[in-house]
């Protein structure tokens, strides 16, 4: 049992809360049972160490069993050690050091089906919004998520938590400049749909029968004009009441579910 | 100009951050330009006092002009006074004491159109989720929002902020026991649709041509079994990928937009 919250190992794990350390090591910390479970079940190949308190090991036998079955290192730690490792205030007794899982843009777009749905995040800065959009993309059955270079780091603990495991569920490319993303999608014959409250086309009028990508902008100021112009259509979710707008995560989820519903009807 | 952050008036405004004081006085504080603008524009009859710093008065002349045109009291205050009044860390220089705007359940349901869409929140505790659902209901053109007695107070500052003004846009009844809500809706011939990840009916299979209410549960544990059973159908948003679920605000928005889209096609 690891009991010293000031040990080098604990410090090394805690350091993963810094983006620079994540970049250098290629590792991040998944905190809490939901994230650890998804990592262990979906991508055990990317899990390096699982840390668990005795109490959490008893409560989450499924996670510990799955980790042991996958021959992962499961370390018993005291609650003080776990708290010292984690960024979250109440990590619920379990965390895992994981290797980063993003793939190259080419790899993320390699196995798209002919009726692909792709979700592109440009300049999204708020961790909760970014994570919720990734979760929504997963739920709607999107085939890939691409996150632009000027966006929040997807391995930020708040992003990881907000994805509720979806981070491990679908191909994600990160750190790509927006023009590179758009031209790669265009080359593959994917229609670019900018989601924007000022769009000319209403969501229910857009043809979602083509392979397409939803291009989402910053949560406060939306899409940059040059990104909007580089897209094939600028689409807005209709507002039927008096609300000025939807927030990013809501608009993204409504758009992605419109795509999912169009695909369901065709298939 | 009010400059004393320790004056009785400032203390009385600040006390509105407590639910008990809001209940007793029937007032709450709308903080920030977006909330104050919507209050002043949509329901000036409910605004008692507007407090604004010189800087904010210059930046938001539209709000100050609208408030003066509506013959509201606009008080100049120092930034220190505004900060002492507000719960928000950066209230952006403007706040308004408003009378509560909820109506009785009967009043909220009095003017429903024949193809009504109603949103019912039961036991929703998280302010951000509650506010976002109210915003989504407004955006989707819902005709009324009913909030059950065991839910977060809609005048909680975080709820007010998350609604981004929608609080003032549609009839809201609060504090009603769930069985009372359900039987009132049923009496008016409104179909009760429980939104639940374990629902038997998929969203795209449900008949949204009837007047109906979406009944939403707590963000963590969902709907209570007896509430689910009291509804006509238990409906789930289909999950196409590997995500375990959508969060409350996302699920509510997808359901409400499905209703809005069905209504648009009929009308």
Short mmCIF file of C-alpha atoms in Angstrom, two decimals:
data_model
loop_
_atom_site.label_atom_id
_atom_site.label_comp_id
_atom_site.label_asym_id
_atom_site.label_seq_id
_atom_site.Cartn_x
_atom_site.Cartn_y
_atom_site.Cartn_z
CA UNK A 1 0.00 0.00 0.00
CA UNK A 2 1.37 3.42 -0.97
CA UNK A 3 0.93 5.70 2.02
CA UNK A 4 3.35 8.60 1.55
CA UNK A 5 1.61 11.55 -0.14
CA UNK A 6 4.98 13.26 -0.59
CA UNK A 7 6.70 10.45 -2.49
CA UNK A 8 8.24 11.01 -5.91
CA UNK A 9 5.66 8.78 -7.54
CA UNK A 10 2.79 10.81 -6.10
CA UNK A 11 4.46 14.03 -7.22
CA UNK A 12 4.96 12.64 -10.72
CA UNK A 13 1.27 11.69 -10.97
CA UNK A 14 0.13 15.02 -9.59
CA UNK A 15 2.32 16.82 -12.12
CA UNK A 16 0.07 15.43 -14.86
CA UNK A 17 -2.45 18.13 -13.94
CA UNK A 18 -0.09 20.48 -15.85
CA UNK A 19 -0.53 20.59 -19.63
CA UNK A 20 3.22 20.93 -20.20
CA UNK A 21 3.90 17.73 -18.25
CA UNK A 22 1.16 15.88 -20.16
CA UNK A 23 2.68 17.00 -23.46
CA UNK A 24 6.17 15.92 -22.43
CA UNK A 25 5.23 12.53 -20.97
CA UNK A 26 2.34 11.65 -23.28
CA UNK A 27 0.33 10.67 -20.21
CA UNK A 28 -2.66 12.01 -18.32
CA UNK A 29 -4.63 11.08 -15.22
CA UNK A 30 -8.17 9.72 -15.47
CA UNK A 31 -9.89 10.47 -12.14
CA UNK A 32 -12.95 8.78 -10.68
CA UNK A 33 -14.67 5.43 -11.29
CA UNK A 34 -16.49 6.36 -14.49
CA UNK A 35 -13.38 7.51 -16.36
CA UNK A 36 -11.21 4.68 -15.03
CA UNK A 37 -13.84 2.07 -15.91
CA UNK A 38 -14.10 3.28 -19.51
CA UNK A 39 -10.32 3.41 -19.88
CA UNK A 40 -9.85 -0.09 -18.46
CA UNK A 41 -12.71 -1.61 -20.46
CA UNK A 42 -12.27 0.19 -23.80
CA UNK A 43 -8.55 0.88 -24.02
CA UNK A 44 -6.62 -1.22 -21.47
CA UNK A 45 -3.65 -0.98 -23.85
CA UNK A 46 -3.41 2.70 -22.92
CA UNK A 47 -3.63 2.30 -19.12
CA UNK A 48 -0.30 2.36 -17.30
CA UNK A 49 -1.22 2.30 -13.61
CA UNK A 50 -4.45 2.12 -11.63
CA UNK A 51 -4.46 3.62 -8.13
CA UNK A 52 -7.26 2.66 -5.77
CA UNK A 53 -8.08 3.10 -2.08
CA UNK A 54 -9.23 0.02 -0.11
CA UNK A 55 -12.73 1.46 0.20
CA UNK A 56 -13.04 2.15 -3.55
CA UNK A 57 -11.59 -1.27 -4.39
CA UNK A 58 -14.45 -2.81 -2.42
CA UNK A 59 -17.08 -0.59 -4.02
CA UNK A 60 -15.78 -0.94 -7.60
CA UNK A 61 -14.81 -4.61 -7.79
CA UNK A 62 -15.84 -4.61 -11.47
CA UNK A 63 -13.14 -2.06 -12.33
CA UNK A 64 -10.43 -3.74 -10.26
CA UNK A 65 -11.33 -7.17 -11.70
CA UNK A 66 -11.31 -5.83 -15.27
CA UNK A 67 -7.94 -4.14 -14.66
CA UNK A 68 -6.41 -7.31 -13.20
CA UNK A 69 -7.87 -9.41 -16.04
CA UNK A 70 -6.18 -7.04 -18.49
CA UNK A 71 -2.92 -7.56 -16.53
CA UNK A 72 -2.74 -3.91 -15.54
CA UNK A 73 -0.82 -2.64 -12.53
CA UNK A 74 -3.32 -2.02 -9.73
CA UNK A 75 -1.76 -0.17 -6.78
CA UNK A 76 -3.38 0.04 -3.36
CA UNK A 77 -3.06 3.56 -2.01
CA UNK A 78 -4.20 5.41 1.08
CA UNK A 79 -6.93 8.05 0.67
CA UNK A 80 -4.27 10.72 1.38
CA UNK A 81 -2.11 9.48 -1.48
CA UNK A 82 -5.04 9.43 -3.89
CA UNK A 83 -6.09 12.93 -2.88
CA UNK A 84 -2.52 14.16 -3.36
CA UNK A 85 -2.41 12.63 -6.87
CA UNK A 86 -5.71 14.05 -8.08
CA UNK A 87 -6.89 17.43 -9.25
CA UNK A 88 -10.55 16.63 -8.51
CA UNK A 89 -11.63 17.48 -4.99
CA UNK A 90 -13.41 14.15 -4.47
CA UNK A 91 -11.92 11.62 -6.93
CA UNK A 92 -13.98 8.83 -5.31
CA UNK A 93 -10.99 6.69 -4.49
CA UNK A 94 -9.75 5.68 -7.91
CA UNK A 95 -7.58 7.10 -10.69
CA UNK A 96 -5.49 5.78 -13.56
CA UNK A 97 -2.45 7.08 -15.38
CA UNK A 98 -3.22 6.64 -19.08
CA UNK A 99 -1.32 7.20 -22.26
CA UNK A 100 -2.84 9.89 -24.47
CA UNK A 101 -5.23 8.45 -27.02
CA UNK A 102 -5.50 11.03 -29.76
CA UNK A 103 -4.56 9.90 -33.23
CA UNK A 104 -3.35 11.80 -36.27
CA UNK A 105 -5.92 13.61 -38.39
CA UNK A 106 -5.34 11.09 -41.19
CA UNK A 107 -5.91 8.17 -38.82
CA UNK A 108 -9.09 9.74 -37.38
CA UNK A 109 -10.49 10.10 -40.90
CA UNK A 110 -9.16 6.79 -42.25
CA UNK A 111 -12.11 4.50 -41.56
CA UNK A 112 -15.07 6.78 -42.04
CA UNK A 113 -18.23 5.14 -43.36
CA UNK A 114 -19.75 6.52 -46.59
CA UNK A 115 -22.38 8.40 -44.54
CA UNK A 116 -19.84 9.83 -42.10
CA UNK A 117 -20.72 12.25 -39.33
CA UNK A 118 -17.72 14.18 -38.01
CA UNK A 119 -17.60 16.74 -35.20
CA UNK A 120 -15.01 19.54 -35.39
CA UNK A 121 -14.29 21.80 -32.39
CA UNK A 122 -12.51 25.05 -33.21
CA UNK A 123 -11.28 27.38 -30.46
CA UNK A 124 -13.43 25.79 -27.77
CA UNK A 125 -11.91 26.96 -24.50
CA UNK A 126 -14.29 25.88 -21.77
CA UNK A 127 -13.44 22.36 -20.53
CA UNK A 128 -17.03 21.51 -19.55
CA UNK A 129 -18.37 22.53 -22.94
CA UNK A 130 -15.68 20.65 -24.85
CA UNK A 131 -16.23 17.47 -22.83
CA UNK A 132 -19.99 17.67 -23.16
CA UNK A 133 -19.76 18.07 -26.95
CA UNK A 134 -17.49 15.00 -27.16
CA UNK A 135 -20.03 13.08 -25.07
CA UNK A 136 -22.84 14.28 -27.36
CA UNK A 137 -20.86 13.29 -30.47
CA UNK A 138 -20.35 9.81 -29.02
CA UNK A 139 -24.03 9.48 -28.07
CA UNK A 140 -25.15 10.54 -31.55
CA UNK A 141 -22.83 7.99 -33.13
CA UNK A 142 -20.40 10.45 -34.73
CA UNK A 143 -17.48 8.72 -36.42
CA UNK A 144 -14.69 11.06 -35.34
CA UNK A 145 -14.01 14.19 -33.31
CA UNK A 146 -11.37 16.69 -34.42
CA UNK A 147 -10.20 19.36 -31.98
CA UNK A 148 -8.33 22.37 -33.37
CA UNK A 149 -4.98 23.58 -32.08
CA UNK A 150 -6.32 26.69 -30.31
CA UNK A 151 -8.76 24.70 -28.16
CA UNK A 152 -8.69 23.43 -24.59
CA UNK A 153 -6.51 20.34 -23.99
CA UNK A 154 -8.78 17.28 -24.07
CA UNK A 155 -6.68 15.71 -21.28
CA UNK A 156 -7.53 18.55 -18.91
CA UNK A 157 -9.20 16.84 -15.97
CA UNK A 158 -12.43 18.79 -16.39
CA UNK A 159 -12.70 17.79 -20.04
CA UNK A 160 -12.03 14.14 -19.20
CA UNK A 161 -14.71 14.22 -16.50
CA UNK A 162 -17.29 15.94 -18.71
CA UNK A 163 -16.85 13.36 -21.47
CA UNK A 164 -17.98 10.71 -18.92
CA UNK A 165 -15.86 8.11 -20.73
CA UNK A 166 -16.62 9.14 -24.30
CA UNK A 167 -12.99 10.18 -24.70
CA UNK A 168 -12.18 6.47 -25.05
CA UNK A 169 -15.06 5.66 -27.38
CA UNK A 170 -14.33 7.29 -30.71
CA UNK A 171 -11.32 8.44 -32.73
CA UNK A 172 -10.11 11.87 -31.63
CA UNK A 173 -7.47 14.01 -33.33
CA UNK A 174 -6.23 17.11 -31.53
CA UNK A 175 -3.97 20.10 -32.02
CA UNK A 176 -4.62 20.48 -35.75
CA UNK A 177 -4.84 23.98 -37.29
CA UNK A 178 -8.37 24.72 -38.54
CA UNK A 179 -7.43 25.20 -42.24
CA UNK A 180 -5.71 21.80 -42.23
CA UNK A 181 -8.80 20.17 -40.73
CA UNK A 182 -11.14 21.76 -43.26
CA UNK A 183 -9.06 20.89 -46.31
CA UNK A 184 -8.54 17.29 -45.14
CA UNK A 185 -12.31 16.88 -44.75
CA UNK A 186 -12.99 18.53 -48.09
CA UNK A 187 -10.50 16.24 -49.84
CA UNK A 188 -12.45 13.28 -48.52
CA UNK A 189 -15.69 14.67 -49.97
CA UNK A 190 -17.13 15.62 -46.60
CA UNK A 191 -19.54 18.57 -46.61
CA UNK A 192 -18.59 21.24 -44.09
CA UNK A 193 -21.52 22.54 -42.05
CA UNK A 194 -20.73 25.52 -39.85
CA UNK A 195 -23.01 25.62 -36.80
CA UNK A 196 -23.74 29.27 -36.11
CA UNK A 197 -26.64 31.15 -34.56
CA UNK A 198 -26.44 33.64 -37.45
CA UNK A 199 -26.54 30.92 -40.14
CA UNK A 200 -28.69 31.35 -43.27
CA UNK A 201 -29.83 27.72 -43.47
CA UNK A 202 -32.17 26.32 -40.83
CA UNK A 203 -31.21 22.95 -39.39
CA UNK A 204 -34.34 21.25 -40.73
CA UNK A 205 -33.62 22.50 -44.29
CA UNK A 206 -30.05 21.21 -44.55
CA UNK A 207 -29.38 18.01 -46.48
CA UNK A 208 -27.90 15.62 -43.92
CA UNK A 209 -27.85 12.77 -46.43
CA UNK A 210 -24.29 13.62 -47.47
CA UNK A 211 -21.24 12.69 -45.41
CA UNK A 212 -20.75 15.84 -43.35
CA UNK A 213 -18.85 17.53 -40.55
CA UNK A 214 -20.32 19.90 -37.97
CA UNK A 215 -17.87 22.73 -37.39
CA UNK A 216 -18.38 24.32 -33.98
CA UNK A 217 -16.85 27.57 -32.74
CA UNK A 218 -15.93 29.14 -29.45
CA UNK A 219 -18.61 29.08 -26.71
CA UNK A 220 -18.60 32.88 -26.36
CA UNK A 221 -17.82 34.41 -29.72
CA UNK A 222 -18.78 31.58 -32.11
CA UNK A 223 -17.01 30.75 -35.34
CA UNK A 224 -14.38 33.02 -36.82
CA UNK A 225 -15.60 34.67 -40.07
CA UNK A 226 -12.93 32.97 -42.20
CA UNK A 227 -13.91 29.55 -40.84
CA UNK A 228 -17.60 30.24 -41.52
CA UNK A 229 -16.76 31.29 -45.06
CA UNK A 230 -14.63 28.22 -45.67
CA UNK A 231 -17.61 25.97 -44.90
CA UNK A 232 -20.20 24.85 -47.45
CA UNK A 233 -23.20 25.98 -45.45
CA UNK A 234 -23.76 27.99 -42.31
CA UNK A 235 -26.56 26.32 -40.37
CA UNK A 236 -28.53 27.56 -37.40
CA UNK A 237 -30.72 25.72 -34.95
CA UNK A 238 -34.11 27.46 -35.15
CA UNK A 239 -35.16 29.38 -32.04
CA UNK A 240 -38.93 29.05 -31.60
CA UNK A 241 -39.30 31.03 -28.38
CA UNK A 242 -37.61 34.19 -27.12
CA UNK A 243 -34.23 32.72 -26.18
CA UNK A 244 -31.38 34.57 -27.82
CA UNK A 245 -29.42 31.40 -28.45
CA UNK A 246 -28.52 27.91 -27.29
CA UNK A 247 -25.20 27.27 -25.61
CA UNK A 248 -22.48 25.44 -27.53
CA UNK A 249 -23.08 22.00 -26.02
CA UNK A 250 -26.85 22.21 -26.55
CA UNK A 251 -26.54 23.45 -30.15
CA UNK A 252 -23.94 20.78 -30.94
CA UNK A 253 -26.10 18.03 -29.45
CA UNK A 254 -29.19 19.14 -31.39
CA UNK A 255 -27.19 19.28 -34.66
CA UNK A 256 -25.50 15.92 -34.08
CA UNK A 257 -28.81 14.27 -33.20
CA UNK A 258 -30.38 15.69 -36.36
CA UNK A 259 -27.54 13.96 -38.25
CA UNK A 260 -28.06 10.74 -36.31
CA UNK A 261 -31.79 10.78 -36.95
CA UNK A 262 -31.25 11.39 -40.71
CA UNK A 263 -28.83 8.47 -40.80
CA UNK A 264 -31.21 6.20 -38.86
CA UNK A 265 -33.98 6.91 -41.36
CA UNK A 266 -31.73 6.13 -44.33
CA UNK A 267 -30.12 2.96 -42.94
CA UNK B 1 -24.33 57.71 -6.26
CA UNK B 2 -24.48 55.01 -3.60
CA UNK B 3 -20.94 54.49 -2.31
CA UNK B 4 -21.26 52.77 1.07
CA UNK B 5 -20.98 48.98 0.69
CA UNK B 6 -22.05 48.57 4.32
CA UNK B 7 -25.33 50.50 4.07
CA UNK B 8 -28.62 48.89 5.04
CA UNK B 9 -29.80 48.99 1.44
CA UNK B 10 -26.75 47.07 0.23
CA UNK B 11 -27.20 44.52 3.02
CA UNK B 12 -30.87 44.09 2.12
CA UNK B 13 -30.00 43.44 -1.54
CA UNK B 14 -27.19 41.07 -0.63
CA UNK B 15 -29.54 39.13 1.65
CA UNK B 16 -31.50 38.12 -1.48
CA UNK B 17 -28.79 35.53 -2.14
CA UNK B 18 -30.49 33.53 0.64
CA UNK B 19 -33.50 31.45 -0.36
CA UNK B 20 -35.31 32.19 2.91
CA UNK B 21 -35.04 35.94 2.29
CA UNK B 22 -36.26 35.55 -1.30
CA UNK B 23 -39.26 33.56 -0.06
CA UNK B 24 -40.11 36.12 2.59
CA UNK B 25 -39.71 39.21 0.40
CA UNK B 26 -40.88 37.79 -2.91
CA UNK B 27 -37.84 39.38 -4.54
CA UNK B 28 -34.61 38.21 -6.10
CA UNK B 29 -31.54 39.79 -7.66
CA UNK B 30 -30.86 39.52 -11.40
CA UNK B 31 -27.11 39.97 -11.89
CA UNK B 32 -25.27 40.97 -15.05
CA UNK B 33 -26.33 42.77 -18.24
CA UNK B 34 -28.02 39.81 -19.95
CA UNK B 35 -30.39 39.06 -17.07
CA UNK B 36 -31.11 42.72 -16.34
CA UNK B 37 -31.79 43.47 -20.03
CA UNK B 38 -34.31 40.63 -20.32
CA UNK B 39 -36.03 41.65 -17.10
CA UNK B 40 -36.26 45.31 -18.13
CA UNK B 41 -37.40 44.55 -21.68
CA UNK B 42 -39.76 41.63 -21.06
CA UNK B 43 -41.14 42.26 -17.58
CA UNK B 44 -40.48 45.86 -16.48
CA UNK B 45 -43.55 45.53 -14.27
CA UNK B 46 -41.55 43.12 -12.10
CA UNK B 47 -38.37 45.22 -11.77
CA UNK B 48 -38.10 47.22 -8.54
CA UNK B 49 -34.62 48.78 -8.69
CA UNK B 50 -31.76 48.78 -11.18
CA UNK B 51 -28.23 49.30 -9.81
CA UNK B 52 -25.49 50.25 -12.24
CA UNK B 53 -21.87 51.45 -12.04
CA UNK B 54 -20.86 54.47 -14.16
CA UNK B 55 -18.73 52.24 -16.40
CA UNK B 56 -21.55 49.75 -17.01
CA UNK B 57 -24.05 52.58 -17.59
CA UNK B 58 -21.82 53.78 -20.42
CA UNK B 59 -21.36 50.33 -21.90
CA UNK B 60 -25.03 49.29 -21.61
CA UNK B 61 -26.89 52.45 -22.58
CA UNK B 62 -29.63 50.28 -24.16
CA UNK B 63 -30.49 48.77 -20.78
CA UNK B 64 -30.37 52.06 -18.89
CA UNK B 65 -32.46 53.78 -21.57
CA UNK B 66 -35.03 50.96 -21.58
CA UNK B 67 -35.20 51.08 -17.76
CA UNK B 68 -35.68 54.87 -17.74
CA UNK B 69 -38.29 54.64 -20.53
CA UNK B 70 -40.17 52.12 -18.37
CA UNK B 71 -39.94 54.64 -15.48
CA UNK B 72 -37.90 52.25 -13.36
CA UNK B 73 -35.61 53.40 -10.54
CA UNK B 74 -32.04 53.39 -11.86
CA UNK B 75 -29.49 53.94 -9.08
CA UNK B 76 -25.87 54.88 -9.74
CA UNK B 77 -23.59 52.83 -7.51
CA UNK B 78 -19.86 52.47 -7.01
CA UNK B 79 -18.21 49.22 -8.15
CA UNK B 80 -17.68 48.36 -4.45
CA UNK B 81 -21.40 48.68 -3.73
CA UNK B 82 -22.34 46.54 -6.71
CA UNK B 83 -19.82 43.86 -5.72
CA UNK B 84 -21.19 43.87 -2.16
CA UNK B 85 -24.74 43.42 -3.46
CA UNK B 86 -23.98 40.56 -5.82
CA UNK B 87 -23.33 36.87 -5.41
CA UNK B 88 -21.55 36.60 -8.79
CA UNK B 89 -17.84 37.30 -8.66
CA UNK B 90 -17.91 39.58 -11.69
CA UNK B 91 -21.47 40.88 -12.09
CA UNK B 92 -20.30 43.22 -14.90
CA UNK B 93 -21.52 46.38 -13.22
CA UNK B 94 -25.27 45.93 -13.29
CA UNK B 95 -27.97 44.18 -11.26
CA UNK B 96 -31.68 44.55 -10.66
CA UNK B 97 -33.94 43.66 -7.76
CA UNK B 98 -36.95 41.93 -9.33
CA UNK B 99 -40.18 40.58 -8.01
CA UNK B 100 -40.51 36.82 -8.41
CA UNK B 101 -42.25 35.90 -11.64
CA UNK B 102 -43.59 32.41 -11.13
CA UNK B 103 -47.31 31.95 -11.51
CA UNK B 104 -49.70 29.37 -10.11
CA UNK B 105 -49.87 26.00 -11.83
CA UNK B 106 -53.36 26.86 -13.06
CA UNK B 107 -52.15 30.14 -14.55
CA UNK B 108 -49.16 28.50 -16.23
CA UNK B 109 -51.48 25.99 -17.90
CA UNK B 110 -54.32 28.44 -18.63
CA UNK B 111 -53.41 29.59 -22.13
CA UNK B 112 -51.87 26.49 -23.64
CA UNK B 113 -52.35 26.07 -27.40
CA UNK B 114 -54.04 22.87 -28.63
CA UNK B 115 -50.61 21.44 -29.57
CA UNK B 116 -49.00 22.37 -26.25
CA UNK B 117 -45.44 21.47 -25.31
CA UNK B 118 -44.80 21.62 -21.56
CA UNK B 119 -41.54 20.98 -19.68
CA UNK B 120 -41.71 19.56 -16.15
CA UNK B 121 -38.64 19.46 -13.89
CA UNK B 122 -38.88 17.08 -10.95
CA UNK B 123 -36.19 16.99 -8.25
CA UNK B 124 -33.63 18.83 -10.37
CA UNK B 125 -31.01 20.02 -7.90
CA UNK B 126 -28.14 21.39 -9.95
CA UNK B 127 -28.66 25.10 -10.71
CA UNK B 128 -26.75 25.01 -14.01
CA UNK B 129 -28.76 22.06 -15.29
CA UNK B 130 -32.08 23.59 -14.25
CA UNK B 131 -31.25 26.91 -15.88
CA UNK B 132 -30.03 25.28 -19.07
CA UNK B 133 -33.22 23.19 -19.38
CA UNK B 134 -35.35 26.34 -18.95
CA UNK B 135 -33.26 28.01 -21.67
CA UNK B 136 -33.70 24.96 -23.93
CA UNK B 137 -37.47 24.91 -23.29
CA UNK B 138 -37.66 28.57 -24.27
CA UNK B 139 -35.54 28.03 -27.40
CA UNK B 140 -37.69 25.08 -28.49
CA UNK B 141 -40.84 27.16 -28.03
CA UNK B 142 -42.27 25.26 -25.06
CA UNK B 143 -45.45 26.85 -23.73
CA UNK B 144 -44.78 26.48 -20.00
CA UNK B 145 -42.21 25.20 -17.51
CA UNK B 146 -43.30 23.57 -14.25
CA UNK B 147 -40.72 23.04 -11.51
CA UNK B 148 -41.57 20.60 -8.71
CA UNK B 149 -41.32 21.42 -5.01
CA UNK B 150 -38.20 19.34 -4.33
CA UNK B 151 -36.15 21.15 -7.00
CA UNK B 152 -33.57 23.91 -6.87
CA UNK B 153 -34.99 27.42 -6.39
CA UNK B 154 -35.26 29.05 -9.84
CA UNK B 155 -34.25 32.41 -8.28
CA UNK B 156 -30.91 31.00 -7.19
CA UNK B 157 -28.37 33.23 -8.91
CA UNK B 158 -26.78 30.34 -10.80
CA UNK B 159 -30.14 29.25 -12.20
CA UNK B 160 -30.97 32.82 -13.24
CA UNK B 161 -27.61 33.13 -15.00
CA UNK B 162 -27.89 29.78 -16.78
CA UNK B 163 -31.32 30.65 -18.17
CA UNK B 164 -29.66 33.62 -19.93
CA UNK B 165 -32.93 35.56 -19.71
CA UNK B 166 -35.31 32.72 -20.54
CA UNK B 167 -36.68 32.95 -17.00
CA UNK B 168 -38.60 36.02 -18.17
CA UNK B 169 -39.78 34.54 -21.46
CA UNK B 170 -42.30 31.86 -20.66
CA UNK B 171 -44.80 31.02 -17.91
CA UNK B 172 -43.10 29.22 -15.00
CA UNK B 173 -44.82 27.61 -12.04
CA UNK B 174 -42.66 26.43 -9.13
CA UNK B 175 -42.90 24.58 -5.84
CA UNK B 176 -45.70 22.24 -6.90
CA UNK B 177 -45.69 18.61 -5.67
CA UNK B 178 -45.14 16.19 -8.55
CA UNK B 179 -48.48 14.32 -8.19
CA UNK B 180 -50.33 17.66 -8.37
CA UNK B 181 -48.44 18.61 -11.54
CA UNK B 182 -49.13 15.29 -13.23
CA UNK B 183 -52.84 15.22 -12.44
CA UNK B 184 -53.31 18.84 -13.53
CA UNK B 185 -51.68 18.05 -16.87
CA UNK B 186 -53.68 14.87 -17.26
CA UNK B 187 -56.96 16.73 -16.57
CA UNK B 188 -56.11 19.07 -19.44
CA UNK B 189 -55.62 16.11 -21.81
CA UNK B 190 -51.84 16.50 -21.96
CA UNK B 191 -49.90 13.30 -22.58
CA UNK B 192 -47.17 12.70 -19.99
CA UNK B 193 -43.84 11.64 -21.49
CA UNK B 194 -41.21 10.61 -18.96
CA UNK B 195 -37.70 11.21 -20.30
CA UNK B 196 -35.56 8.37 -19.02
CA UNK B 197 -32.45 6.60 -20.30
CA UNK B 198 -34.13 3.27 -19.47
CA UNK B 199 -37.33 4.11 -21.36
CA UNK B 200 -39.02 1.50 -23.57
CA UNK B 201 -40.03 3.91 -26.34
CA UNK B 202 -37.38 5.51 -28.52
CA UNK B 203 -37.71 9.24 -29.08
CA UNK B 204 -38.25 8.84 -32.83
CA UNK B 205 -41.11 6.37 -32.25
CA UNK B 206 -43.16 8.51 -29.89
CA UNK B 207 -46.21 10.37 -31.22
CA UNK B 208 -45.42 14.04 -30.65
CA UNK B 209 -48.58 15.12 -32.47
CA UNK B 210 -50.54 15.16 -29.20
CA UNK B 211 -50.28 17.97 -26.67
CA UNK B 212 -47.61 16.64 -24.33
CA UNK B 213 -45.35 17.32 -21.38
CA UNK B 214 -41.75 16.17 -21.00
CA UNK B 215 -41.20 15.04 -17.42
CA UNK B 216 -37.52 15.25 -16.45
CA UNK B 217 -35.91 13.78 -13.35
CA UNK B 218 -32.91 14.45 -11.17
CA UNK B 219 -29.56 14.89 -12.98
CA UNK B 220 -27.92 12.03 -11.08
CA UNK B 221 -30.57 9.44 -10.29
CA UNK B 222 -33.20 10.21 -12.94
CA UNK B 223 -36.94 9.90 -12.41
CA UNK B 224 -38.43 8.29 -9.34
CA UNK B 225 -40.16 4.97 -10.19
CA UNK B 226 -43.59 6.21 -9.11
CA UNK B 227 -43.27 9.25 -11.37
CA UNK B 228 -42.18 7.10 -14.31
CA UNK B 229 -45.15 4.82 -13.73
CA UNK B 230 -47.58 7.73 -13.51
CA UNK B 231 -46.56 8.87 -17.02
CA UNK B 232 -48.16 7.62 -20.24
CA UNK B 233 -44.89 6.65 -21.89
CA UNK B 234 -41.27 6.37 -20.80
CA UNK B 235 -39.14 7.68 -23.64
CA UNK B 236 -35.41 7.45 -24.18
CA UNK B 237 -33.13 9.36 -26.49
CA UNK B 238 -31.40 6.67 -28.57
CA UNK B 239 -27.67 6.28 -27.95
CA UNK B 240 -25.95 5.43 -31.24
CA UNK B 241 -22.36 5.28 -29.99
CA UNK B 242 -20.86 3.96 -26.77
CA UNK B 243 -21.86 6.79 -24.43
CA UNK B 244 -23.71 5.52 -21.40
CA UNK B 245 -26.11 8.44 -21.41
CA UNK B 246 -26.67 12.10 -22.13
CA UNK B 247 -26.75 14.58 -19.30
CA UNK B 248 -30.07 16.07 -18.22
CA UNK B 249 -29.74 19.34 -20.12
CA UNK B 250 -28.69 17.60 -23.34
CA UNK B 251 -31.44 14.97 -23.14
CA UNK B 252 -34.05 17.63 -22.35
CA UNK B 253 -32.92 19.79 -25.26
CA UNK B 254 -32.99 16.88 -27.73
CA UNK B 255 -36.50 15.88 -26.56
CA UNK B 256 -37.84 19.44 -26.64
CA UNK B 257 -36.39 20.02 -30.11
CA UNK B 258 -37.99 16.80 -31.34
CA UNK B 259 -41.31 18.26 -30.11
CA UNK B 260 -40.58 21.60 -31.75
CA UNK B 261 -39.69 19.95 -35.05
CA UNK B 262 -42.86 17.83 -35.00
CA UNK B 263 -44.91 20.97 -34.35
CA UNK B 264 -43.14 22.89 -37.12
CA UNK B 265 -43.96 20.15 -39.62
CA UNK B 266 -47.64 20.10 -38.61
CA UNK B 267 -48.20 23.86 -38.51
#
